[in-house]
Coordinates of C-alpha atoms and ligand atoms in Angstrom, one line a residue:
X28 CA -46.8 -31.3 37.2
X29 CA -48.3 -30.1 33.9
X30 CA -51.6 -28.3 33.1
X31 CA -53.7 -29.6 30.2
X32 CA -54.5 -26.9 27.8
X33 CA -55.1 -26.3 24.0
X34 CA -52.7 -24.3 21.8
X35 CA -55.1 -21.4 21.8
X36 CA -54.7 -21.2 25.6
X37 CA -50.9 -21.3 25.8
X38 CA -50.6 -17.5 26.2
X39 CA -51.9 -17.7 29.8
X40 CA -49.2 -20.3 30.6
X41 CA -46.0 -18.7 29.7
X42 CA -43.2 -20.2 31.8
X43 CA -45.3 -23.1 32.9
X44 CA -45.3 -26.8 31.9
X45 CA -48.3 -27.7 29.9
X46 CA -49.7 -30.8 28.2
X47 CA -51.4 -30.6 24.8
X48 CA -53.1 -33.2 22.6
X49 CA -52.1 -32.6 19.0
X50 CA -51.0 -33.8 15.6
X51 CA -47.8 -33.3 13.7
X52 CA -48.3 -30.8 10.9
X53 CA -44.7 -30.8 9.8
X54 CA -41.3 -31.5 11.1
X55 CA -37.7 -30.5 10.5
X56 CA -34.4 -31.3 12.2
X57 CA -30.9 -29.9 12.5
X58 CA -29.3 -33.0 13.9
X59 CA -29.2 -31.7 17.5
X60 CA -32.6 -30.0 17.5
X61 CA -36.0 -31.2 16.2
X62 CA -38.7 -28.7 15.4
X63 CA -42.2 -30.2 15.6
X64 CA -44.9 -28.0 13.9
X65 CA -47.9 -29.1 16.0
X66 CA -51.6 -28.4 15.5
X67 CA -54.6 -29.2 17.6
X68 CA -57.4 -27.4 15.6
X69 CA -57.3 -24.3 17.9
X70 CA -54.0 -23.2 16.6
X71 CA -50.3 -24.0 15.8
X72 CA -47.2 -24.1 17.9
X73 CA -43.6 -25.1 17.3
X74 CA -42.3 -27.7 19.8
X75 CA -38.5 -27.6 20.1
X76 CA -36.8 -30.9 21.1
X77 CA -33.2 -30.4 22.1
X78 CA -31.1 -33.6 22.1
X79 CA -28.8 -32.6 25.0
X80 CA -31.8 -31.7 27.2
X81 CA -34.1 -34.8 26.8
X82 CA -33.7 -38.5 27.4
X83 CA -32.8 -40.7 24.5
X84 CA -36.3 -42.2 24.6
X85 CA -38.0 -38.8 24.1
X86 CA -35.5 -37.9 21.4
X87 CA -36.3 -41.1 19.5
X88 CA -40.0 -40.7 20.0
X89 CA -39.7 -37.3 18.4
X90 CA -37.7 -38.8 15.6
X91 CA -40.4 -41.4 14.9
X92 CA -43.2 -38.8 14.5
X93 CA -44.5 -38.5 10.9
X94 CA -47.0 -36.0 9.4
X95 CA -50.4 -36.4 11.0
X96 CA -49.1 -38.7 13.9
X97 CA -51.0 -37.9 17.1
X98 CA -49.5 -37.3 20.5
X99 CA -49.6 -35.7 23.9
X100 CA -46.7 -33.3 24.1
X101 CA -45.5 -31.8 27.4
X102 CA -43.3 -28.8 27.6
X103 CA -42.6 -25.3 28.8
X104 CA -44.3 -22.4 27.0
X105 CA -42.0 -19.6 26.0
X106 CA -42.7 -16.2 24.4
X107 CA -41.1 -16.2 20.9
X108 CA -41.5 -13.0 18.9
X109 CA -40.2 -14.7 15.8
X110 CA -43.0 -17.3 15.7
X111 CA -46.3 -16.3 14.0
X112 CA -48.3 -17.1 17.1
X113 CA -45.8 -15.4 19.4
X114 CA -45.1 -18.6 21.4
X115 CA -43.0 -21.7 21.3
X116 CA -42.7 -24.8 23.5
X117 CA -39.6 -26.5 24.8
X118 CA -40.5 -30.1 24.8
X119 CA -39.9 -32.1 27.9
X120 CA -42.1 -35.1 27.2
X121 CA -43.8 -37.0 24.3
X122 CA -46.5 -39.7 24.5
X123 CA -47.1 -41.0 21.1
X124 CA -50.7 -41.9 20.5
X125 CA -50.6 -43.1 16.9
X126 CA -47.9 -43.1 14.3
X127 CA -49.3 -42.3 10.8
X128 CA -48.0 -44.0 7.8
X129 CA -48.4 -42.7 4.2
X130 CA -50.6 -39.7 4.9
X131 CA -52.2 -39.1 1.5
X132 CA -52.1 -35.2 1.6
X133 CA -48.5 -34.0 1.5
X134 CA -47.3 -30.5 1.3
X135 CA -47.0 -30.9 -2.5
X136 CA -49.8 -29.8 -4.9
X137 CA -52.8 -32.1 -5.4
X138 CA -55.6 -31.9 -7.9
X139 CA -59.1 -30.8 -6.9
X140 CA -60.7 -34.3 -7.4
X141 CA -58.1 -35.9 -5.3
X142 CA -58.6 -33.3 -2.5
X143 CA -62.4 -33.6 -2.8
X144 CA -62.1 -37.5 -2.4
X145 CA -60.1 -36.8 0.7
X146 CA -62.2 -34.0 2.1
X147 CA -62.3 -35.7 5.5
X148 CA -58.6 -35.3 5.7
X149 CA -58.3 -32.1 3.6
X150 CA -60.2 -30.4 6.4
X151 CA -57.0 -30.6 8.6
X152 CA -55.1 -28.3 6.3
X153 CA -54.3 -24.8 7.5
X154 CA -56.3 -23.1 4.7
X155 CA -59.4 -25.3 5.1
X156 CA -59.3 -24.8 8.9
X157 CA -59.2 -21.0 8.4
X158 CA -62.3 -21.2 6.1
X159 CA -64.2 -23.2 8.7
X160 CA -63.3 -20.7 11.4
X161 CA -64.5 -17.9 9.3
X162 CA -67.7 -19.8 8.4
X163 CA -68.4 -20.3 12.2
X164 CA -67.8 -16.6 12.8
X165 CA -70.2 -15.6 10.0
X166 CA -72.8 -17.9 11.5
X167 CA -72.2 -16.3 14.9
X168 CA -72.5 -12.8 13.5
X169 CA -75.7 -13.7 11.6
X170 CA -77.4 -15.0 14.8
X171 CA -76.1 -12.1 16.8
X172 CA -77.5 -9.6 14.3
X173 CA -81.1 -10.9 14.3
X174 CA -81.1 -12.1 18.0
X175 CA -80.3 -8.5 19.1
X176 CA -82.9 -6.8 16.8
X177 CA -86.1 -8.4 18.0
X178 CA -86.2 -11.3 15.6
X179 CA -87.3 -14.7 16.8
X180 CA -85.6 -17.9 15.5
X181 CA -88.2 -20.2 13.9
X182 CA -87.3 -23.5 12.2
X183 CA -89.2 -24.4 9.0
X184 CA -89.6 -28.1 8.0
X185 CA -87.1 -29.8 5.8
X186 CA -89.6 -32.2 4.3
X187 CA -92.3 -30.3 2.4
X188 CA -95.3 -31.3 0.3
X189 CA -94.8 -28.6 -2.4
X190 CA -92.4 -26.2 -4.0
X191 CA -91.4 -22.8 -2.6
X192 CA -89.3 -21.4 -5.4
X193 CA -90.1 -23.2 -8.6
X194 CA -90.7 -26.8 -9.5
X195 CA -87.7 -27.6 -11.7
X196 CA -85.2 -27.9 -8.9
X197 CA -87.2 -30.0 -6.5
X198 CA -85.5 -33.0 -4.7
X199 CA -88.1 -35.7 -4.8
X200 CA -88.4 -38.3 -2.1
X201 CA -91.0 -40.8 -0.9
X202 CA -92.9 -39.9 2.3
X203 CA -94.6 -43.2 3.1
X204 CA -97.3 -43.3 0.4
X205 CA -97.1 -39.6 -0.5
X206 CA -94.6 -37.6 -2.5
X207 CA -92.5 -35.2 -0.7
X208 CA -89.6 -32.8 -1.5
X209 CA -86.6 -31.5 0.4
X210 CA -87.1 -27.8 1.1
X211 CA -85.8 -25.3 -1.4
X212 CA -86.4 -22.4 0.9
X213 CA -88.3 -22.0 4.2
X214 CA -89.8 -18.8 3.0
X215 CA -93.5 -19.8 2.8
X216 CA -93.4 -21.2 6.3
X217 CA -91.5 -18.1 7.5
X218 CA -94.4 -16.0 6.2
X219 CA -96.8 -17.9 8.5
X220 CA -94.2 -17.5 11.3
X221 CA -94.0 -13.7 10.7
X222 CA -97.8 -13.4 11.0
X223 CA -97.5 -15.1 14.4
X224 CA -94.4 -13.5 15.8
X225 CA -93.8 -10.3 13.7
X226 CA -90.0 -10.5 12.9
X227 CA -88.6 -14.0 12.5
X228 CA -85.7 -15.8 10.9
X229 CA -84.7 -19.3 10.0
X230 CA -81.3 -20.7 9.4
X231 CA -80.9 -24.1 8.0
X232 CA -80.0 -26.4 5.1
X233 CA -81.9 -26.1 1.8
X234 CA -81.8 -28.3 -1.3
X235 CA -81.8 -27.7 -4.9
X236 CA -81.6 -30.5 -7.6
X237 CA -79.8 -28.0 -9.9
X238 CA -78.0 -29.5 -12.8
X239 CA -75.6 -26.6 -12.8
X240 CA -71.9 -27.3 -12.3
X241 CA -70.7 -23.8 -11.5
X242 CA -68.4 -22.4 -8.8
X243 CA -71.5 -20.8 -7.1
X244 CA -73.9 -23.8 -6.9
X245 CA -74.2 -26.5 -4.3
X246 CA -77.0 -29.0 -4.1
X247 CA -77.2 -28.6 -0.3
X248 CA -76.6 -25.2 1.0
X249 CA -77.4 -23.2 4.1
X250 CA -79.8 -20.2 4.0
X251 CA -80.7 -17.5 6.5
X252 CA -84.2 -16.3 5.8
X253 CA -85.6 -13.3 7.8
X254 CA -89.3 -12.4 7.3
X255 CA -90.9 -9.2 8.6
X256 CA -94.5 -8.2 9.0
X257 CA -95.4 -4.6 8.3
X258 CA -92.1 -4.1 6.4
X259 CA -92.0 -2.9 2.8
X260 CA -89.2 -3.3 0.2
X261 CA -87.3 -0.2 1.1
X262 CA -87.1 -1.0 4.9
X263 CA -86.1 -4.5 4.0
X264 CA -83.2 -3.3 1.9
X265 CA -82.0 -1.2 4.9
X266 CA -82.1 -4.3 7.1
X267 CA -80.1 -6.2 4.5
X268 CA -77.3 -3.5 4.2
X269 CA -76.9 -3.3 8.0
X270 CA -77.0 -7.1 8.2
X271 CA -74.3 -7.7 5.6
X272 CA -72.1 -4.9 7.0
X273 CA -72.3 -6.4 10.4
X274 CA -71.3 -9.8 9.2
X275 CA -68.3 -8.5 7.3
X276 CA -67.1 -6.2 10.1
X277 CA -67.5 -9.0 12.6
X278 CA -65.2 -11.3 10.6
X279 CA -62.7 -8.4 10.1
X280 CA -62.7 -7.9 14.0
X281 CA -62.5 -11.5 15.0
X282 CA -60.7 -13.5 12.3
X283 CA -57.6 -11.5 11.5
X284 CA -55.2 -14.5 11.6
X285 CA -57.5 -16.6 9.4
X286 CA -58.0 -13.8 6.8
X287 CA -54.2 -13.5 6.7
X288 CA -53.8 -17.3 6.2
X289 CA -56.3 -17.0 3.3
X290 CA -54.3 -14.0 1.9
X291 CA -57.5 -12.0 1.7
X292 CA -57.2 -8.4 0.6
X293 CA -59.1 -7.0 3.7
X294 CA -59.1 -3.4 2.2
X295 CA -61.9 -4.6 0.0
X296 CA -63.9 -5.8 2.9
X297 CA -63.3 -2.8 5.0
X298 CA -65.4 -0.7 2.5
X299 CA -68.5 -2.8 3.2
X300 CA -70.3 -0.4 5.6
X301 CA -73.1 2.2 5.4
X302 CA -75.7 2.1 2.6
X303 CA -75.2 0.1 -0.6
X304 CA -75.7 1.3 -4.2
X305 CA -79.0 0.4 -5.8
X306 CA -79.9 0.2 -9.5
X307 CA -83.1 -1.0 -11.1
X308 CA -83.3 -3.9 -13.5
X309 CA -83.9 -1.4 -16.3
X310 CA -80.7 0.6 -15.4
X311 CA -78.8 -2.7 -15.2
X312 CA -80.0 -3.6 -18.7
X313 CA -78.9 -0.2 -20.0
X314 CA -75.5 -0.5 -18.3
X315 CA -74.9 -3.9 -19.7
X316 CA -75.9 -3.0 -23.3
X317 CA -73.6 0.0 -23.1
X318 CA -70.8 -2.2 -21.9
X319 CA -70.5 -4.8 -24.6
X320 CA -73.4 -7.2 -23.7
X321 CA -76.5 -7.8 -25.6
X322 CA -79.3 -8.5 -23.1
X323 CA -83.0 -7.9 -24.2
X324 CA -85.4 -6.6 -21.5
X325 CA -87.1 -9.6 -19.9
X326 CA -84.0 -11.9 -19.8
X327 CA -82.5 -13.0 -16.5
X328 CA -78.8 -12.2 -15.7
X329 CA -76.1 -14.7 -15.6
X330 CA -72.8 -14.8 -13.8
X331 CA -70.9 -12.7 -16.4
X332 CA -73.6 -10.0 -16.2
X333 CA -73.6 -9.9 -12.4
X334 CA -69.9 -9.6 -12.3
X335 CA -69.8 -6.8 -14.9
X336 CA -72.3 -4.8 -12.8
X337 CA -70.5 -5.7 -9.4
X338 CA -67.1 -4.6 -10.8
X339 CA -68.5 -1.1 -11.2
X340 CA -68.9 -0.8 -7.4
X341 CA -66.7 -1.4 -4.4
X342 CA -69.6 -2.5 -2.2
X343 CA -72.4 -5.0 -2.7
X344 CA -75.0 -3.6 -5.1
X345 CA -78.8 -4.1 -5.1
X346 CA -80.5 -4.8 -8.4
X347 CA -84.2 -4.0 -7.9
X348 CA -87.5 -4.3 -9.8
X349 CA -87.0 -7.3 -12.0
X350 CA -89.7 -8.3 -14.5
X351 CA -92.4 -10.4 -12.8
X352 CA -92.0 -13.0 -15.5
X353 CA -88.5 -14.1 -14.4
X354 CA -89.2 -14.1 -10.6
X355 CA -91.0 -16.3 -8.1
X356 CA -94.8 -16.3 -8.0
X357 CA -95.1 -14.7 -4.6
X358 CA -93.5 -11.4 -5.4
X359 CA -95.6 -8.3 -5.1
X360 CA -96.0 -6.3 -8.4
X361 CA -94.9 -2.6 -8.3
X362 CA -98.3 -0.8 -8.0
X363 CA -97.0 1.9 -10.5
X364 CA -95.7 -0.7 -13.0
X365 CA -97.2 -4.1 -12.5
X366 CA -94.8 -5.8 -15.1
X367 CA -92.0 -5.5 -12.5
X368 CA -92.0 -6.7 -9.0
X369 CA -90.9 -5.2 -5.6
X370 CA -87.7 -7.3 -5.3
X371 CA -84.0 -7.0 -4.9
X372 CA -81.0 -9.2 -5.5
X373 CA -77.8 -8.3 -3.6
X374 CA -74.8 -8.9 -5.8
X375 CA -71.4 -9.2 -3.9
X376 CA -68.4 -7.4 -5.1
X377 CA -65.3 -9.0 -6.8
X378 CA -67.4 -11.4 -8.9
X379 CA -68.9 -13.5 -6.1
X380 CA -72.4 -13.1 -7.6
X381 CA -75.8 -13.0 -6.0
X382 CA -75.7 -13.5 -2.2
X383 CA -79.2 -12.4 -1.3
X384 CA -82.6 -12.8 -3.1
X385 CA -85.6 -11.1 -1.5
X386 CA -88.8 -9.2 -2.1
X387 CA -92.0 -7.8 -0.7
X388 CA -94.7 -10.5 -0.9
X389 CA -98.1 -10.4 -2.5
X390 CA -100.6 -9.7 0.3
X391 CA -103.8 -9.5 -1.8
X392 CA -105.7 -12.8 -1.8
X393 CA -107.2 -12.3 -5.3
X394 CA -103.9 -11.6 -6.9
X395 CA -102.3 -14.6 -5.2
X396 CA -105.0 -16.9 -6.6
X397 CA -104.2 -15.5 -10.0
X398 CA -100.6 -16.3 -9.6
X399 CA -101.3 -19.9 -8.6
X400 CA -103.2 -20.3 -11.7
X401 CA -100.5 -18.7 -13.9
X402 CA -97.8 -20.9 -12.4
X403 CA -100.0 -24.0 -12.5
X404 CA -99.6 -24.5 -8.7
X405 CA -102.3 -26.5 -7.1
X406 CA -104.4 -24.3 -4.8
X407 CA -105.0 -27.4 -2.6
X408 CA -101.3 -27.7 -1.7
X409 CA -101.1 -24.0 -0.9
X410 CA -104.4 -23.7 1.0
X411 CA -102.6 -22.9 4.2
X412 CA -100.5 -20.3 2.5
X413 CA -103.7 -18.6 1.2
X414 CA -105.0 -18.5 4.7
X415 CA -102.2 -16.0 5.5
X416 CA -103.9 -13.6 3.0
X417 CA -107.4 -14.5 4.2
X418 CA -106.9 -13.8 7.9
X419 CA -105.4 -10.4 8.7
X420 CA -103.2 -10.0 5.6
X421 CA -100.4 -7.3 6.0
X422 CA -97.6 -5.9 3.9
X423 CA -94.6 -8.0 4.5
X424 CA -91.1 -8.7 3.1
X425 CA -88.2 -11.0 3.5
X426 CA -85.0 -12.3 2.0
X427 CA -82.6 -15.2 1.9
X428 CA -78.9 -15.0 2.2
X429 CA -76.8 -18.0 0.9
X430 CA -74.2 -18.8 3.6
X431 CA -71.7 -20.6 1.3
X432 CA -71.6 -17.8 -1.3
X433 CA -71.1 -15.3 1.6
X434 CA -68.3 -17.5 3.0
X435 CA -66.7 -17.7 -0.6
X436 CA -66.8 -13.9 -0.9
X437 CA -65.5 -13.0 2.6
X438 CA -62.7 -15.6 2.4
X439 CA -61.9 -14.8 -1.2
X440 CA -62.3 -18.4 -2.5
X441 CA -62.8 -19.4 -6.1
X442 CA -65.4 -22.0 -5.5
X443 CA -68.1 -22.8 -3.0
X444 CA -66.9 -26.4 -2.6
X445 CA -64.4 -25.2 0.1
X446 CA -67.0 -23.2 2.1
X447 CA -68.9 -26.1 3.7
X448 CA -67.4 -29.1 5.5
X449 CA -68.7 -31.8 3.2
X450 CA -70.1 -30.3 0.0
X451 CA -72.9 -31.9 -2.0
X452 CA -72.5 -31.1 -5.6
X453 CA -73.6 -32.4 -8.9
X454 CA -72.1 -36.0 -9.1
X455 CA -70.5 -35.7 -5.7
X456 CA -72.0 -37.4 -2.7
X457 CA -68.7 -38.8 -1.2
X458 CA -67.4 -38.6 1.5
Ligands
4AD523 O1 -82.7 -16.2 -4.7 P1 -83.1 -17.4 -3.9 O2 -83.6 -18.6 -4.7 O3 -84.3 -16.9 -3.0 C1 -85.1 -17.7 -2.2 O4 -85.0 -18.9 -2.0 C2 -86.1 -16.9 -1.4 N1 -87.2 -17.7 -1.1 C3 -85.5 -16.3 -0.2 C4 -86.4 -15.5 0.7 O5 -86.9 -14.5 0.2 N2 -86.7 -15.9 1.8 O6 -82.0 -18.0 -2.9 C5 -81.5 -17.1 -2.0 C6 -79.9 -17.2 -1.9 C7 -79.2 -16.8 -3.2 O7 -79.1 -15.4 -3.3 C8 -77.9 -17.5 -3.1 O8 -77.0 -16.8 -2.2 C9 -78.3 -18.7 -2.4 O9 -79.5 -18.5 -1.7 N3 -78.4 -19.9 -3.3 C10 -77.5 -20.8 -3.4 N4 -76.3 -21.0 -2.9 C11 -75.5 -22.1 -3.2 N5 -76.0 -23.0 -4.1 C12 -77.2 -22.9 -4.7 N6 -77.5 -23.8 -5.6 C13 -77.9 -21.8 -4.4 N7 -79.2 -21.3 -4.8 C14 -79.4 -20.2 -4.1
MG524 MG1 -82.2 -15.6 -6.5

């Protein structure tokens, strides 16, 4: 009799006969012994088929297996210190489910376009699996952080009648006879939610029709957006550093094997604890202009600027108090210096760029009206948003963390295309 298990579970079946549904990752043979590298998504195990110990049928079935063929394998689990997982299986039975022919992704090198066209198969590779496991752990850690700190999950709509961040990147669709847009950010709705429940967060897909083809931009990406009533900028920054530290430490604790597969230098991640350095936009401009850049005050930073600043620190760094001109309409001006706003971007170390954008929000109804006019936003469309300032307005702050850029940073990946199962990018909608 055999017990059905998955590869992750073999450690509790040492010495027993188990049955596992799996695929062939790779195979080698020494004539009298075949070594099957098997995977089932939960892990990897080597199945050893010894010619003198199995029937001819089993031996031939093992021989027929090709890369990515599927099977039920039966065998005895053994401890094997030389194997990466610590276990091995002596195969006693094979039930071939499907023999694969001409699997397109072979152990040799493939170009990025080829791999992206075969993303549905590429996901089976060891590296891509590791990225997805880390992504899932990041999501778990994010939820855990907010769920255990008095935040309530609220889901903003995906279909929206107006812009949240700026009109240039809106994804236009028809909503029966009306125009609608895919959400760029749930923030405005989360402000309403915070006025109802105090501390809230959302976690869902957001869309930006950005014509930028960079290693940091996706058209569809996931954002976590906490919003907090009675919280000003400084307190929000403290939440952000605790939050990001929690997420990084949680991956370090729970994804050791995956980080090893990804060859991630974890010493860099281990430093992400405690408080993070902060510099103002003014200080950032000065730093850049002293370090070979030429950025006039009032200009936004690009990737090279962010990287130069980030390289100066071994933790994420906050850049605060940007000029109002280059930031979103809802950000509260600094009362001492109204040309800058109470905002902060968090820049990840090692050149991974901005992972969080956040701010304290305007709570004064008169100033909000002025901003609508300046930004040519129709006050009709934002009537409901004005109501939040009209009925019991309070100081409040929030921020948005981009999941995919966070995954890229923690996994040490060059490009966000590998951080999401099926990336939506400029000119790529398949598969
Ligand atoms: O800085 P952003 O635009 O901020 C907002 O949307 C605010 N409404 C958030 C808030 O205060 N509730 O975007 C937040 C983060 C960025 O820091 C970045 O990590 C990510 O979202 N992001 C993208 N990630 C991948 N592809 C894109 N095209 C992204 N655009 C933004
Ligand atoms: Mg931003």
